XYZ file of C-alpha atoms in Angstrom:
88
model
C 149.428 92.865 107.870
C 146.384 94.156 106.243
C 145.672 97.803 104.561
C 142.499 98.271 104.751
C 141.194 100.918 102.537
C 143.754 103.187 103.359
C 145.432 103.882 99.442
C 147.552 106.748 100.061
C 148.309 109.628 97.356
C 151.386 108.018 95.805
C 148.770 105.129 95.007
C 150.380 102.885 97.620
C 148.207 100.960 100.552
C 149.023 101.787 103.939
C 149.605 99.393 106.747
C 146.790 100.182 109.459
C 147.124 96.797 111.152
C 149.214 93.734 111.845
C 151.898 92.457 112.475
C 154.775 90.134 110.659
C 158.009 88.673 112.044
C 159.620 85.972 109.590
C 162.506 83.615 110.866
C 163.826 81.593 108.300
C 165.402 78.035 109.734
C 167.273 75.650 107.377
C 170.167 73.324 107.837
C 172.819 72.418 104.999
C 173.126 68.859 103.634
C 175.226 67.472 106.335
C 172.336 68.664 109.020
C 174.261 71.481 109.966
C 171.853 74.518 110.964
C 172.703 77.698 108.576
C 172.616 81.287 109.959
C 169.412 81.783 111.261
C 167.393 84.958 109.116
C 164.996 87.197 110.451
C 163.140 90.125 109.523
C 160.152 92.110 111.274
C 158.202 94.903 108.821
C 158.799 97.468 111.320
C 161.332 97.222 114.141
C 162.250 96.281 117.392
C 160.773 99.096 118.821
C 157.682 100.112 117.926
C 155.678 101.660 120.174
C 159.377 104.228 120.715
C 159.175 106.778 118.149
C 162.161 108.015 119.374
C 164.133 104.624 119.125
C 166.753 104.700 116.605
C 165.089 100.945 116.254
C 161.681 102.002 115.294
C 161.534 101.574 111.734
C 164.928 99.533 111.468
C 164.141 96.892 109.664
C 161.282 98.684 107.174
C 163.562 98.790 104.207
C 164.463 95.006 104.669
C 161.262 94.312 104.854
C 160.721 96.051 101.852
C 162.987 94.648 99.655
C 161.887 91.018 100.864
C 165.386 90.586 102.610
C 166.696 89.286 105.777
C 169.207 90.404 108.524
C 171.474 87.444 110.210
C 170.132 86.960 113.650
C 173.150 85.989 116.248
C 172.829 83.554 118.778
C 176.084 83.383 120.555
C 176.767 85.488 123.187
C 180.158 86.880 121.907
C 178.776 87.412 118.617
C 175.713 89.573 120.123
C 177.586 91.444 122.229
C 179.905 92.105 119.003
C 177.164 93.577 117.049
C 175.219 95.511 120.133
C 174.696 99.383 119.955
C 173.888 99.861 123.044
C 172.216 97.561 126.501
C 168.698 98.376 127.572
C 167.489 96.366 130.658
C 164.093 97.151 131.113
C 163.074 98.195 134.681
C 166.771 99.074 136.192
């Protein structure tokens, strides 16, 4: 992610460019893998304005924190808002 010379008038730069997804893998002393954490600085969708996802994760981000990323079925479909399929 890079600003540029884009210092807004709160004295803040402003992301022009870039792009940043961190997953964070580690396993516990007994080599069992932990919950896996993710974050992205903007979203999941963002080239949807209108997506209720298009600035999700921003604050996260922001803070320098993490969500848990599932990555069972059951538990995804437990935390799912909704079911977009692309192209049906």
């Amino acid at each position: 992610i890079y600003g540029g010379d884009h210092l807004g008038g709160d004295g803040r730069l402003t992301a022009i460019a870039g792009d940043s997804y961190i997953m964070v893998v580690d396993w516990d002393e007994k080599g069992r893998m932990r919950p896996l954490r993710t974050v992205h600085q903007f979203g999941a969708a963002t080239s949807r304005p209108q997506s209720l996802h298009y600035a999700d994760q921003t604050a996260l981000f922001a803070a320098e924190r993490f969500k848990i990323l599932p990555l069972d079925l059951s538990s995804l479909q437990r935390e799912a808002e909704s079911e977009e399929r692309p192209g049906r």
